[in-house]
Tab-separated table of C-alpha atoms and ligand atoms in Angstrom:
chain	number	residue	atom	x	y	z
A	203	MET	CA	83.773	37.545	119.689
A	204	ASP	CA	80.659	38.497	122.671
A	205	LYS	CA	79.298	41.785	121.436
A	206	ARG	CA	78.415	42.801	124.867
A	207	TYR	CA	82.293	43.722	125.320
A	208	TYR	CA	84.757	45.546	123.711
A	209	GLN	CA	87.502	43.744	125.647
A	210	LYS	CA	85.853	41.470	127.373
A	211	GLU	CA	89.010	39.598	129.454
A	212	ALA	CA	89.944	42.663	130.847
A	213	GLU	CA	85.894	43.803	131.549
A	214	THR	CA	85.345	40.793	133.204
A	215	MET	CA	88.492	39.832	134.931
A	216	PRO	CA	87.812	38.288	138.536
A	217	LEU	CA	88.507	40.584	141.350
A	218	GLU	CA	91.856	38.819	142.555
A	219	LYS	CA	92.946	38.631	139.210
A	220	LEU	CA	92.417	42.522	138.750
A	221	LYS	CA	94.102	43.134	142.241
A	222	ALA	CA	97.372	41.578	140.651
A	223	LEU	CA	97.520	43.249	137.615
A	224	GLN	CA	97.021	46.477	139.442
A	225	SER	CA	99.636	45.897	141.724
A	226	GLU	CA	102.030	44.507	139.118
A	227	LYS	CA	101.676	47.815	137.216
A	228	LEU	CA	101.628	50.012	139.991
A	229	VAL	CA	105.208	49.089	141.279
A	230	LYS	CA	106.655	49.548	137.657
A	231	GLN	CA	104.549	52.822	137.069
A	232	VAL	CA	105.763	54.483	140.513
A	233	LYS	CA	109.470	53.519	139.142
A	234	HIS	CA	108.898	54.677	135.808
A	235	VAL	CA	107.298	58.395	137.607
A	236	TYR	CA	110.236	58.390	140.527
A	237	GLU	CA	112.884	58.249	137.292
A	238	HIS	CA	111.458	60.407	135.090
A	239	VAL	CA	109.471	63.020	136.890
A	240	PRO	CA	111.899	65.475	139.064
A	241	TYR	CA	108.746	67.219	140.694
A	242	TYR	CA	106.899	64.016	141.681
A	243	ARG	CA	110.158	62.893	142.766
A	244	ASP	CA	110.392	65.447	145.144
A	245	LEU	CA	107.056	65.167	146.449
A	246	MET	CA	108.066	61.515	147.291
A	247	ASP	CA	111.291	62.178	148.844
A	248	LYS	CA	109.592	64.987	151.144
A	249	LYS	CA	107.098	61.905	152.446
A	250	GLY	CA	109.958	59.746	152.649
A	251	VAL	CA	109.013	57.115	150.301
A	252	ARG	CA	110.583	55.207	148.047
A	253	PRO	CA	109.516	53.154	145.143
A	254	GLU	CA	110.883	50.156	146.896
A	255	ASP	CA	108.030	50.872	149.393
A	256	ILE	CA	105.502	50.231	147.073
A	257	HIS	CA	104.712	46.642	146.675
A	258	GLY	CA	101.311	46.342	145.398
A	259	ILE	CA	97.793	48.638	145.670
A	260	GLU	CA	98.041	48.096	149.442
A	261	ASP	CA	100.659	50.338	149.458
A	262	LEU	CA	99.088	53.101	147.567
A	263	SER	CA	98.137	55.486	150.391
A	264	LYS	CA	101.990	55.757	151.321
A	265	LEU	CA	102.026	57.824	147.904
A	266	PRO	CA	101.761	61.573	148.044
A	267	PHE	CA	98.637	63.136	146.329
A	268	LEU	CA	98.771	65.832	143.307
A	269	THR	CA	96.063	68.321	142.682
A	270	LYS	CA	95.132	70.553	139.854
A	271	ASN	CA	97.686	73.313	141.270
A	272	ASP	CA	100.692	70.843	141.211
A	273	LEU	CA	99.400	71.047	137.219
A	274	ARG	CA	99.451	74.460	136.912
A	275	GLU	CA	102.378	74.931	138.563
A	276	THR	CA	104.324	72.291	136.280
A	277	TYR	CA	102.898	73.669	133.087
A	278	PRO	CA	103.527	73.271	130.590
A	279	TYR	CA	105.971	69.846	130.620
A	280	GLY	CA	106.922	69.821	134.344
A	281	MET	CA	105.026	66.285	134.460
A	282	LEU	CA	106.039	64.665	131.265
A	283	ALA	CA	107.453	61.558	131.866
A	284	VAL	CA	108.970	60.537	128.677
A	285	PRO	CA	111.202	62.327	125.863
A	286	LEU	CA	108.776	65.083	124.187
A	287	LYS	CA	109.557	63.351	120.708
A	288	ASN	CA	108.161	60.356	122.153
A	289	CYS	CA	104.582	62.198	122.171
A	290	VAL	CA	102.328	62.457	119.487
A	291	ARG	CA	99.257	64.632	121.206
A	292	ILE	CA	98.365	67.055	123.010
A	293	GLN	CA	94.839	68.080	124.630
A	294	SER	CA	93.722	70.452	127.233
A	295	THR	CA	90.855	70.763	130.157
A	296	SER	CA	87.867	73.063	129.412
A	297	GLY	CA	89.113	75.284	131.992
A	298	THR	CA	85.675	75.291	133.424
A	299	THR	CA	87.589	76.230	137.379
A	300	GLY	CA	90.239	78.311	136.662
A	301	LYS	CA	93.942	77.943	134.169
A	302	ARG	CA	93.748	75.262	131.810
A	303	VAL	CA	95.860	72.463	131.989
A	304	ILE	CA	97.177	70.753	129.576
A	305	ALA	CA	97.846	66.572	128.915
A	306	TYR	CA	100.465	64.756	126.728
A	307	TYR	CA	100.027	61.702	124.982
A	308	THR	CA	102.009	58.874	123.239
A	309	GLN	CA	100.640	56.906	120.527
A	310	HIS	CA	100.406	54.472	123.534
A	311	ASP	CA	98.437	56.584	125.377
A	312	ILE	CA	95.796	57.530	122.715
A	313	ASP	CA	95.123	53.723	121.979
A	314	LEU	CA	94.451	53.073	125.647
A	315	TRP	CA	92.132	56.271	125.710
A	316	GLU	CA	90.139	55.012	122.595
A	317	ASP	CA	89.641	51.591	124.024
A	318	CYS	CA	88.013	52.775	126.935
A	319	CYS	CA	85.957	55.049	124.904
A	320	ALA	CA	85.126	52.086	122.693
A	321	ARG	CA	84.043	49.964	126.029
A	322	ALA	CA	82.073	52.666	126.788
A	323	ILE	CA	80.186	52.709	123.051
A	324	VAL	CA	79.686	48.850	123.124
A	325	ALA	CA	78.661	48.763	126.837
A	326	ALA	CA	75.604	51.523	125.098
A	327	GLY	CA	74.860	48.859	122.653
A	328	GLY	CA	77.196	49.603	119.713
A	329	THR	CA	78.687	47.691	116.854
A	330	ASP	CA	80.246	48.198	113.553
A	331	GLU	CA	76.612	48.464	112.354
A	332	ASP	CA	76.207	51.681	114.260
A	333	VAL	CA	76.380	55.406	113.149
A	334	VAL	CA	78.000	57.603	115.923
A	335	GLN	CA	77.171	61.160	115.878
A	336	VAL	CA	79.582	62.715	117.980
A	337	CYS	CA	78.836	66.421	118.684
A	338	TYR	CA	81.682	66.971	121.790
A	339	GLY	CA	83.554	69.712	120.847
A	340	TYR	CA	86.629	68.513	119.060
A	341	GLY	CA	90.200	70.127	119.218
A	342	LEU	CA	91.714	70.993	122.417
A	343	PHE	CA	88.847	69.484	124.620
A	344	THR	CA	88.861	65.306	124.927
A	345	GLY	CA	85.422	65.056	124.160
A	346	GLY	CA	85.472	64.988	120.450
A	347	PRO	CA	88.864	63.244	119.593
A	348	GLY	CA	87.843	60.350	122.837
A	349	LEU	CA	84.506	59.481	121.418
A	350	ASN	CA	85.648	59.663	117.420
A	351	GLY	CA	88.765	57.553	118.403
A	352	GLY	CA	86.645	54.971	120.374
A	353	SER	CA	84.071	54.826	117.381
A	354	HIS	CA	86.625	54.111	114.706
A	355	LYS	CA	87.791	51.147	117.064
A	356	VAL	CA	84.257	49.905	117.263
A	357	GLY	CA	84.347	49.757	113.662
A	358	SER	CA	80.772	52.351	113.864
A	359	LEU	CA	80.587	54.921	110.672
A	360	THR	CA	81.831	57.962	112.751
A	361	LEU	CA	80.145	61.557	112.136
A	362	PRO	CA	82.912	64.218	113.548
A	363	MET	CA	80.201	66.564	113.731
A	364	SER	CA	81.799	68.914	116.784
A	365	SER	CA	79.744	70.901	118.711
A	366	GLY	CA	77.284	73.914	117.694
A	367	ASN	CA	75.288	74.462	114.461
A	368	THR	CA	72.000	72.756	115.254
A	369	GLU	CA	70.598	72.954	111.960
A	370	ARG	CA	73.125	70.690	110.652
A	371	GLN	CA	73.267	68.307	113.543
A	372	ILE	CA	69.650	67.679	113.064
A	373	GLN	CA	70.145	67.453	109.171
A	374	PHE	CA	72.485	64.809	109.308
A	375	MET	CA	71.209	62.937	112.180
A	376	MET	CA	68.144	62.323	109.831
A	377	ASP	CA	69.646	61.862	106.576
A	378	LEU	CA	72.499	59.751	107.514
A	379	LYS	CA	70.383	58.032	110.006
A	380	SER	CA	72.626	58.188	113.514
A	381	THR	CA	71.889	55.547	115.625
A	382	ILE	CA	74.520	56.980	118.699
A	383	LEU	CA	74.633	60.291	119.789
A	384	CYS	CA	77.735	61.712	121.767
A	385	CYS	CA	77.398	65.168	123.639
A	386	THR	CA	76.825	66.943	126.455
A	387	PRO	CA	73.492	66.298	128.382
A	388	SER	CA	73.011	70.174	128.140
A	389	TYR	CA	73.557	69.827	124.615
A	390	ALA	CA	71.332	66.626	124.217
A	391	ALA	CA	68.510	68.067	125.484
A	392	TYR	CA	68.582	71.265	123.655
A	393	LEU	CA	68.529	68.921	120.378
A	394	GLY	CA	65.723	67.312	122.007
A	395	GLU	CA	63.962	70.616	122.022
A	396	SER	CA	65.088	71.689	118.525
A	397	LEU	CA	63.779	68.251	117.074
A	398	LYS	CA	60.215	68.905	118.545
A	399	GLU	CA	60.590	72.325	117.142
A	400	HIS	CA	60.988	71.003	113.284
A	401	GLY	CA	58.212	68.612	113.943
A	402	ILE	CA	60.391	65.829	114.136
A	403	LYS	CA	58.523	63.152	116.935
A	404	PRO	CA	61.051	60.815	119.340
A	405	GLU	CA	59.785	58.055	117.129
A	406	ASP	CA	60.937	59.438	113.608
A	407	ASN	CA	64.552	59.673	114.298
A	408	PHE	CA	66.976	56.441	114.256
A	409	LEU	CA	68.631	57.222	117.251
A	410	LYS	CA	68.750	54.272	119.966
A	411	ALA	CA	71.373	55.463	122.804
A	412	GLY	CA	73.230	58.456	123.862
A	413	ILE	CA	76.517	58.715	125.582
A	414	PHE	CA	76.487	61.726	127.637
A	415	GLY	CA	79.225	63.480	130.110
A	416	ALA	CA	81.534	66.092	130.672
A	417	GLU	CA	79.205	68.033	132.807
A	418	PRO	CA	76.930	66.892	135.988
A	419	TRP	CA	73.390	65.835	135.154
A	420	THR	CA	70.806	64.953	137.464
A	421	GLU	CA	68.418	61.393	136.746
A	422	GLU	CA	65.807	64.136	136.097
A	423	MET	CA	67.464	65.073	133.006
A	424	ARG	CA	68.245	62.091	131.821
A	425	LYS	CA	64.542	61.015	132.032
A	426	ASP	CA	63.717	64.238	130.355
A	427	ILE	CA	66.205	63.379	127.148
A	428	GLU	CA	65.327	59.949	127.041
A	429	LYS	CA	61.885	61.036	126.416
A	430	SER	CA	62.547	64.064	123.930
A	431	LEU	CA	65.121	61.911	121.996
A	432	GLY	CA	63.037	58.505	122.157
A	433	ILE	CA	66.467	56.662	123.319
A	434	LYS	CA	68.539	55.024	126.393
A	435	ALA	CA	70.851	57.553	127.907
A	436	TYR	CA	73.943	56.614	128.993
A	437	ASP	CA	76.395	58.270	131.288
A	438	ILE	CA	80.197	58.658	130.756
A	439	TYR	CA	82.614	60.264	132.762
A	440	GLY	CA	86.474	61.334	132.419
A	441	LEU	CA	88.829	63.940	132.979
A	442	THR	CA	91.597	65.384	131.020
A	443	GLU	CA	94.098	64.527	133.349
A	444	THR	CA	93.401	60.561	133.251
A	445	THR	CA	92.861	60.759	129.391
A	446	GLY	CA	89.539	62.204	128.967
A	447	PRO	CA	86.240	60.691	128.408
A	448	GLY	CA	86.028	56.793	129.157
A	449	VAL	CA	87.515	56.542	132.411
A	450	SER	CA	84.194	55.136	133.349
A	451	PHE	CA	81.023	54.375	131.591
A	452	GLU	CA	77.459	53.227	132.531
A	453	CYS	CA	76.273	49.143	131.019
A	454	GLU	CA	72.822	48.344	130.569
A	455	GLU	CA	72.118	48.253	134.273
A	456	GLN	CA	72.473	52.187	134.437
A	457	HIS	CA	73.275	52.229	137.975
A	458	GLY	CA	76.943	53.989	138.159
A	459	MET	CA	79.511	53.925	135.820
A	460	HIS	CA	82.077	51.279	135.752
A	461	ILE	CA	85.907	52.327	135.826
A	462	ASN	CA	88.253	50.949	133.796
A	463	GLU	CA	90.024	49.368	137.067
A	464	ASP	CA	92.969	47.846	134.597
A	465	HIS	CA	94.003	51.187	133.763
A	466	PHE	CA	93.249	53.267	136.921
A	467	VAL	CA	93.110	52.556	140.567
A	468	ALA	CA	90.399	54.584	141.772
A	469	GLU	CA	90.375	55.558	145.651
A	470	ILE	CA	87.675	57.687	147.788
A	471	ILE	CA	88.853	59.959	150.549
A	472	ASN	CA	88.037	62.507	152.837
A	473	PRO	CA	88.529	65.601	151.226
A	474	GLU	CA	89.651	67.584	154.196
A	475	THR	CA	91.898	65.373	156.011
A	476	GLY	CA	93.081	63.096	152.717
A	477	GLU	CA	92.281	59.946	154.629
A	478	VAL	CA	91.220	57.066	152.339
A	479	LEU	CA	87.382	56.040	152.959
A	480	PRO	CA	85.771	52.394	152.690
A	481	ASP	CA	83.750	51.681	149.667
A	482	GLY	CA	80.210	52.649	149.764
A	483	GLU	CA	81.276	56.275	151.892
A	484	LYS	CA	80.817	59.695	150.101
A	485	GLY	CA	83.873	61.261	149.027
A	486	GLU	CA	86.792	62.512	146.566
A	487	LEU	CA	88.118	60.672	143.939
A	488	VAL	CA	91.028	60.263	143.367
A	489	PHE	CA	92.625	58.308	140.592
A	490	THR	CA	96.212	56.716	139.505
A	491	SER	CA	96.951	55.729	135.885
A	492	LEU	CA	98.375	52.514	136.070
A	493	ASP	CA	99.281	52.234	132.295
A	494	LYS	CA	99.676	55.715	130.671
A	495	GLU	CA	103.364	57.222	129.402
A	496	ALA	CA	103.731	60.698	128.980
A	497	PHE	CA	101.379	61.474	131.738
A	498	PRO	CA	101.309	59.093	134.426
A	499	LEU	CA	99.628	60.898	137.411
A	500	LEU	CA	99.718	59.190	140.401
A	501	ARG	CA	97.061	59.844	143.186
A	502	TYR	CA	95.781	62.980	141.315
A	503	ARG	CA	92.616	64.390	143.400
A	504	THR	CA	89.680	65.273	140.819
A	505	ARG	CA	87.567	66.961	143.458
A	506	ASP	CA	84.748	65.279	142.316
A	507	ILE	CA	82.632	63.897	144.885
A	508	CYS	CA	80.916	60.219	144.780
A	509	VAL	CA	80.423	56.902	146.296
A	510	LEU	CA	82.158	53.558	144.981
A	511	SER	CA	80.173	50.178	144.891
A	512	ARG	CA	81.962	47.044	144.376
A	513	GLU	CA	78.311	45.169	144.375
A	514	LYS	CA	77.799	42.565	141.591
A	515	CYS	CA	76.357	44.138	138.151
A	516	SER	CA	74.204	41.816	136.121
A	517	CYS	CA	76.234	43.117	133.035
A	518	GLY	CA	78.770	40.634	134.162
A	519	ARG	CA	81.457	43.257	134.334
A	520	THR	CA	83.500	43.250	137.357
A	521	PHE	CA	84.885	46.725	137.726
A	522	VAL	CA	84.117	48.906	140.433
A	523	ARG	CA	81.108	51.421	139.932
A	524	MET	CA	81.148	55.056	140.418
A	525	SER	CA	77.736	57.020	141.311
A	526	LYS	CA	77.023	60.053	139.040
A	527	PRO	CA	79.193	62.952	140.522
A	528	MET	CA	76.972	65.525	142.194
A	529	GLY	CA	79.538	68.296	140.670
A	530	ARG	CA	82.869	69.494	142.071
A	531	SER	CA	83.401	70.086	145.430
A	532	ASP	CA	84.448	73.594	144.139
A	533	ASP	CA	80.688	73.605	142.592
A	534	MET	CA	79.609	73.520	145.734
A	535	LEU	CA	78.008	76.620	146.728
A	536	ILE	CA	77.609	77.605	150.347
A	537	ILE	CA	74.574	80.033	150.864
A	538	ARG	CA	73.882	81.401	153.912
A	539	GLY	CA	76.183	78.825	155.856
A	540	VAL	CA	74.430	75.718	153.914
A	541	ASN	CA	75.681	73.552	151.232
A	542	VAL	CA	74.277	73.736	147.843
A	543	PHE	CA	74.935	71.754	144.804
A	544	PRO	CA	73.271	73.430	141.573
A	545	SER	CA	72.172	69.593	140.722
A	546	GLN	CA	69.895	69.799	143.717
A	547	ILE	CA	68.319	72.745	142.241
A	548	GLU	CA	68.029	71.060	138.773
A	549	THR	CA	66.258	68.045	140.238
A	550	VAL	CA	63.250	70.200	141.820
A	551	LEU	CA	62.905	72.023	138.542
A	552	LEU	CA	62.576	68.797	136.615
A	553	ASN	CA	60.472	67.202	139.176
A	554	GLU	CA	57.977	70.418	139.131
A	555	GLY	CA	57.491	69.814	135.208
A	556	TYR	CA	60.060	73.014	133.817
A	557	THR	CA	62.708	72.406	131.226
A	558	PRO	CA	66.921	72.116	132.094
A	559	ASN	CA	66.828	75.749	130.707
A	560	TYR	CA	67.746	77.724	133.979
A	561	LYS	CA	70.384	80.264	135.422
A	562	ILE	CA	71.598	80.580	138.965
A	563	GLU	CA	73.080	83.555	140.626
A	564	VAL	CA	74.248	84.213	143.794
A	565	ASP	CA	74.916	87.606	145.493
A	566	ARG	CA	75.648	88.782	148.746
A	567	VAL	CA	73.644	92.158	149.548
A	568	ASN	CA	73.696	94.170	153.178
A	569	ASN	CA	76.153	90.959	154.098
A	570	THR	CA	73.214	88.611	153.437
A	571	ASP	CA	73.297	86.125	150.433
A	572	THR	CA	71.048	85.699	148.068
A	573	LEU	CA	69.878	82.939	145.775
A	574	ASP	CA	68.256	83.795	142.277
A	575	VAL	CA	66.743	80.913	139.715
A	576	PHE	CA	65.673	81.991	136.779
A	577	VAL	CA	64.015	79.141	134.675
A	578	GLU	CA	61.774	79.594	131.684
A	579	LEU	CA	57.821	79.304	131.623
A	580	PRO	CA	56.785	76.497	129.902
A	581	PRO	CA	54.975	77.342	127.015
A	582	GLU	CA	51.603	76.058	128.002
A	583	LYS	CA	51.643	78.300	130.677
A	584	LEU	CA	52.949	81.734	128.859
A	585	SER	CA	48.991	82.641	128.414
A	586	ASP	CA	48.680	82.985	132.648
A	587	THR	CA	47.837	86.497	134.426
A	588	THR	CA	50.799	87.895	136.266
A	589	GLU	CA	49.070	86.517	139.553
A	590	GLY	CA	49.062	82.947	137.802
A	591	VAL	CA	52.734	83.372	137.167
A	592	SER	CA	53.656	84.845	140.656
A	593	ALA	CA	51.653	81.988	142.258
A	594	LEU	CA	54.141	79.495	140.059
A	595	GLU	CA	57.000	81.401	141.196
A	596	LYS	CA	55.711	80.876	145.063
A	597	SER	CA	55.427	77.207	144.463
A	598	LEU	CA	58.629	76.716	143.214
A	599	ALA	CA	60.486	78.464	145.476
A	600	GLN	CA	58.723	76.423	147.807
A	601	ALA	CA	59.757	73.110	146.359
A	602	ILE	CA	63.607	74.131	146.153
A	603	THR	CA	63.267	75.716	150.038
A	604	THR	CA	62.318	72.236	150.960
A	605	MET	CA	65.105	70.745	148.944
A	606	LEU	CA	67.989	73.134	150.141
A	607	GLY	CA	66.800	74.167	153.388
A	608	ILE	CA	67.202	77.827	152.253
A	609	ARG	CA	64.407	79.854	150.049
A	610	PRO	CA	65.640	81.394	146.633
A	611	ALA	CA	63.975	84.198	144.553
A	612	VAL	CA	62.458	82.430	141.576
A	613	HIS	CA	61.959	84.302	138.581
A	614	LEU	CA	60.137	82.486	135.597
A	615	VAL	CA	61.507	83.954	132.247
A	616	SER	CA	59.652	84.059	128.867
A	617	PRO	CA	60.779	80.636	126.715
A	618	LYS	CA	63.657	80.511	124.666
A	619	THR	CA	65.468	83.438	126.895
A	620	ILE	CA	68.034	81.425	128.141
A	621	THR	CA	71.157	80.962	126.395
A	622	ARG	CA	71.436	77.058	125.140
A	623	SER	CA	74.653	74.930	125.778
A	624	GLU	CA	76.453	73.517	122.847
A	625	GLY	CA	79.333	72.155	125.358
A	626	LYS	CA	79.554	72.278	128.921
A	627	ALA	CA	76.770	74.090	130.552
A	628	VAL	CA	77.454	77.087	132.365
A	629	ARG	CA	74.622	78.015	134.786
A	630	VAL	CA	76.146	79.418	137.916
A	631	THR	CA	76.940	83.032	138.439
A	632	ASP	CA	78.488	83.705	142.126
A	633	LYS	CA	78.969	87.589	142.328
A	634	ARG	CA	79.828	87.020	145.544
A	635	LYS	CA	83.559	86.678	143.908
A	636	LEU	CA	83.487	89.753	142.376
A	637	HIS	CA	83.431	91.764	145.681
A	638	ASP	CA	86.225	89.842	147.270
B	143	ADP	P1	87.661	70.765	133.170
B	143	ADP	O1	88.323	70.680	134.384
B	143	ADP	O2	88.211	72.384	132.708
B	143	ADP	O3	86.287	70.874	133.301
B	143	ADP	P2	87.444	68.524	131.733
B	143	ADP	O4	86.912	69.008	130.557
B	143	ADP	O5	88.818	67.632	131.697
B	143	ADP	O6	87.962	69.738	132.430
B	143	ADP	O7	86.304	68.172	132.355
B	143	ADP	C1	86.582	67.338	133.801
B	143	ADP	C2	85.738	67.128	134.819
B	143	ADP	O8	84.002	67.058	133.874
B	143	ADP	C3	85.433	66.251	135.552
B	143	ADP	O9	86.315	66.515	136.881
B	143	ADP	C4	83.930	66.185	136.070
B	143	ADP	O10	84.062	67.451	137.127
B	143	ADP	C5	83.138	66.717	134.660
B	143	ADP	N1	82.509	65.594	134.463
B	143	ADP	C6	82.860	64.827	133.172
B	143	ADP	N2	82.091	63.886	133.112
B	143	ADP	C7	81.218	63.956	134.077
B	143	ADP	C8	80.168	63.143	134.308
B	143	ADP	N3	79.585	62.324	133.687
B	143	ADP	N4	78.846	63.845	135.218
B	143	ADP	C9	79.501	64.699	136.147
B	143	ADP	N5	80.460	65.132	136.152
B	143	ADP	C10	81.459	64.725	134.947
B	144	ZN	ZN1	77.378	46.864	134.790
């Protein structure tokens, strides 16, 4: 067995063969959905498209889109495509952007999902010799169960830690000699900080790699985590609506995440017009699930903004790569008419030597938008005079202004006063919404 891949044949399939496989699966999947999901059948009927019109992936754009609103409207079972008795599991979104959405799985769907996670673990160097510490939340959230299942499939020793209880995480990490860490990047940063406080140096732990996802994180954050934990940090992406984590994953190249294209077809569209964009253009990511039985979404709009690349990858995988999503289209803040992604602010903070412990507050005062950035004062600057601190605030505000084109008010606060995240970090408060 080639240890570089979990499912070599699929992961390195020549492009022509992959397209043929996708087409064959799509034709079957569209029929399955049309016959079993009246909600989607109505959408297709309204658009005047029938299953016979779909001959392959070249016809994908004839199909209607699905959005999170459709899933909320059909909650709980309106998208079910098999008898409920065939389902073995329910998971749910984190509800980051509103009412939670649920997804259902047959055993076949769970297997497919866990295989995807196993591919990600192997791509990060995981084998049956590894000890995989999973500190994503378990339960309805897909992070824990997904990586847990993937780790079992690889044959690694799996530590189902779930999130939180940082003391115990560190104790088990050291006592059981964890080699691969799976959690959100914000929690990884927190673990790095906590290890340091315990006097454990990066070279003292046994970790070699981390598989981090479920929220946007910047390259600067990656460097910070890699340094504090002494590991290589890999990105993993997914969403409950498509299965969970493992829809795409990074290989050792760390240059975009390979999408598991034998199971999912990815498209990039213009979010305003719905028009499909060519590879290399930035837009909203749309997924069609080719193999799922219970909850097979076609042309699901993720609201995640990224770019696809078909450039050859040195790892040998032929699957298309997606860039790190900067954040969802609905994470984007429009402040004084300027589009701002919180990740841009994170980039500046880390480049300027601050920690990833920050909060962003947006409000509207006298009809003008305000932007306040709260970030912890680095401990070595604690003894600075008031003038010294305000000079630091000014210089940081200038660096953010250069990045965004609008000026924030920067507030340096005492170390450890910003709440650490154990799951998905919530960093933005938009108070304007409260007034509307
Ligand atoms: P919710 O939509 O409630 O957050 P999920 O828990 O299913 O529900 O989260 C999926 C979303 O998390 C994705 O659509 C994406 O916005 C975000 N996400 C997941 N992985 C990553 C990643 N590696 N980088 C950036 N964002 C990610
Ligand atoms: Zn690769």
